[in-house]
Short mmCIF file of C-alpha atoms in Angstrom, two decimals:
data_model
loop_
_atom_site.label_atom_id
_atom_site.label_comp_id
_atom_site.label_asym_id
_atom_site.label_seq_id
_atom_site.Cartn_x
_atom_site.Cartn_y
_atom_site.Cartn_z
CA THR R 140 -9.04 9.11 -9.46
CA ARG R 141 -7.05 6.86 -6.76
CA ARG R 142 -4.17 8.27 -5.24
CA VAL R 143 -2.44 5.91 -2.27
CA ILE R 144 0.58 7.81 -0.04
CA VAL R 145 2.79 5.27 0.86
CA SER R 146 5.14 5.66 4.10
CA PRO R 147 7.64 3.97 4.73
CA ALA R 148 7.16 0.31 7.25
CA ASN R 149 7.84 0.01 10.83
CA LEU R 150 7.44 -3.20 12.97
CA HIS R 151 7.33 -1.03 16.38
CA PRO R 152 5.07 2.52 15.29
CA ASP R 153 5.12 4.59 18.62
CA GLU R 154 3.15 7.90 18.93
CA ALA R 155 5.72 10.07 17.83
CA TRP R 156 6.36 7.75 14.99
CA VAL R 157 2.09 8.10 13.60
CA VAL R 158 2.23 11.80 14.78
CA ALA R 159 5.33 12.13 12.09
CA GLN R 160 3.56 10.29 9.43
CA GLY R 161 0.61 12.41 9.42
CA GLU R 162 2.37 15.10 9.54
CA ALA R 163 4.27 13.40 6.34
CA PHE R 164 1.28 12.25 4.73
CA VAL R 165 -0.29 16.20 4.55
CA LYS R 166 2.42 17.50 3.20
CA GLU R 167 3.14 14.87 0.61
CA ALA R 168 -0.37 14.97 -0.23
CA ARG R 169 -0.52 19.41 -0.19
CA SER R 170 2.61 18.97 -2.48
CA SER R 171 1.19 16.64 -4.74
CA GLY R 172 -2.28 18.94 -5.80
CA LEU R 173 -4.36 17.44 -3.73
CA THR R 174 -6.51 19.54 -1.61
CA VAL R 175 -6.73 18.39 2.05
CA GLY R 176 -9.73 19.32 3.67
CA GLN R 177 -10.16 16.06 6.30
CA LEU R 178 -8.17 13.10 7.81
CA MET R 179 -9.93 9.86 8.52
CA HIS R 180 -8.15 7.52 10.36
CA ASP R 181 -9.32 4.31 12.96
CA ARG R 182 -9.70 4.23 16.34
CA ASP R 183 -6.01 2.14 16.80
CA THR R 184 -4.64 3.32 20.19
CA LYS R 185 -1.68 4.68 17.98
CA PHE R 186 -3.34 7.61 16.67
CA THR R 187 -3.67 10.06 20.05
CA LYS R 188 -4.88 13.02 20.97
CA GLU R 189 -1.35 14.70 19.91
CA PHE R 190 -1.75 13.02 16.41
CA ASP R 191 -4.95 14.80 16.27
CA ARG R 192 -3.86 17.92 17.62
CA THR R 193 -0.64 18.29 15.61
CA ILE R 194 -3.05 17.48 12.52
CA LYS R 195 -5.73 19.89 13.17
CA ARG R 196 -2.98 22.42 13.65
CA LEU R 197 -2.16 21.99 9.98
CA PRO R 198 -5.13 22.86 9.33
CA VAL R 199 -7.04 19.73 8.73
CA LYS R 200 -10.05 18.26 10.29
CA VAL R 201 -9.78 15.14 12.18
CA LYS R 202 -12.85 12.41 11.50
CA HIS R 203 -12.59 8.56 13.35
CA THR R 204 -13.98 6.11 12.17
CA VAL R 205 -16.82 3.94 13.43
CA SER R 206 -15.63 1.49 15.77
CA TRP R 207 -15.59 -2.32 14.43
CA SER R 208 -17.19 -1.30 11.19
CA PRO R 209 -14.58 -1.47 8.07
CA ASN R 210 -16.71 -0.98 5.62
CA THR R 211 -16.78 2.88 6.44
CA ASN R 212 -13.19 3.20 4.66
CA ALA R 213 -13.44 0.40 2.44
CA PHE R 214 -11.19 1.62 -0.54
CA VAL R 215 -8.27 1.96 1.98
CA GLU R 216 -9.62 -2.23 4.39
CA ARG R 217 -9.71 -3.19 0.33
CA PHE R 218 -6.41 -1.96 -0.82
CA ILE R 219 -4.28 -3.50 2.11
CA GLN R 220 -6.15 -6.60 1.59
CA SER R 221 -4.84 -6.83 -1.90
CA LEU R 222 -1.40 -5.62 -0.68
CA GLN R 223 -1.05 -8.20 1.36
CA GLN R 224 -2.61 -10.86 -0.61
CA GLU R 225 -1.54 -10.35 -4.20
CA CYS R 226 2.23 -9.22 -3.28
CA ILE R 227 3.27 -9.37 1.03
CA ASP R 228 1.65 -12.95 1.03
CA LYS R 229 3.81 -14.06 -1.81
CA PHE R 230 6.87 -13.26 -0.34
CA LEU R 231 9.63 -13.45 2.75
CA VAL R 232 10.10 -10.67 3.49
CA PHE R 233 13.75 -10.01 5.00
CA GLY R 234 13.11 -6.30 7.27
CA GLU R 235 11.67 -3.10 6.53
CA GLN R 236 13.50 -2.00 3.57
CA HIS R 237 12.76 -4.98 1.98
CA CYS R 238 8.87 -4.89 2.77
CA ASP R 239 9.51 -1.26 1.58
CA VAL R 240 11.18 -2.32 -2.06
CA LEU R 241 7.85 -4.98 -2.14
CA VAL R 242 4.84 -2.26 -1.78
CA ARG R 243 6.08 0.15 -3.77
CA GLU R 244 7.01 -2.12 -6.66
CA TYR R 245 3.22 -3.33 -6.35
CA CYS R 246 1.92 -0.12 -6.46
CA THR R 247 3.77 0.60 -9.62
CA TYR R 248 2.53 -2.92 -11.07
CA ILE R 249 -1.12 -1.30 -10.08
CA SER R 250 -0.77 1.80 -11.34
CA ARG R 251 0.30 0.83 -14.57
CA SER R 252 -2.26 -2.17 -14.83
CA ALA R 253 -4.92 0.58 -13.63
CA ARG R 254 -3.96 2.50 -16.94
CA THR R 255 -3.96 0.13 -19.12
CA ARG R 256 -7.74 -1.21 -18.64
CA ALA R 257 -10.83 1.11 -19.52
CA SER R 258 -11.04 1.98 -15.45
CA ALA R 259 -13.19 5.07 -14.38
CA SER R 260 -11.04 4.38 -11.32
CA ILE R 261 -6.97 5.11 -12.05
CA MET R 262 -4.84 4.50 -9.06
CA SER R 263 -1.64 6.54 -8.84
CA CYS R 264 0.96 5.55 -5.68
CA LEU R 265 3.16 8.22 -4.08
CA THR R 266 5.71 7.45 -1.92
CA SER R 267 6.54 10.07 0.88
CA SER R 268 9.96 11.14 0.56
CA GLU R 269 9.16 13.39 3.59
CA SER R 270 8.77 10.29 5.67
CA GLN R 271 11.66 8.61 4.28
CA VAL R 272 13.68 11.37 6.13
CA GLY R 273 11.45 11.89 9.26
CA ARG R 274 12.99 8.07 8.94
CA ARG R 275 16.32 8.70 9.29
CA GLN R 276 16.41 11.42 11.70
CA SER R 277 14.21 9.43 14.23
CA GLY R 278 16.22 6.25 14.23
CA ALA R 279 12.20 4.46 14.27
CA ARG R 280 11.81 3.01 10.70
CA SER R 281 7.98 3.47 9.32
CA THR R 282 4.06 2.48 8.57
CA SER R 283 1.20 0.43 9.96
CA ARG R 284 1.81 -1.76 7.20
CA SER R 285 2.03 -5.41 8.36
CA CYS R 286 4.59 -7.53 6.88
CA ARG R 287 5.76 -10.71 8.08
#
């Protein structure tokens, strides 16, 4: 079973926002009954030492992907590519909230169609309610999804 936890869109994510989303991700995953032993992220400059320290305090082991090797995290990369090509590219996106709605609907569609296929890999998409709350409190607006 594959699960996707979606955080809200953000046109200008900064260190504080990424740290808050990391914490919200771990809390959302655990509240959904998932065991979070490690968190893997790429080497984007937004994943700072503060992000790693925050995640390690939860306690979760932090792993970094190897530079220039997207196959290390192939399932995530494929999901993002599908989301971009099958959904985002088909719409004119009018802001972050509109992007959030489109992504949520796409996840619902994928989840339902996966259940109807005779497939061992069923995807469920969870929206992070905590990241929505953090977004309202900080004034920052959401994730590293690219909505154009």
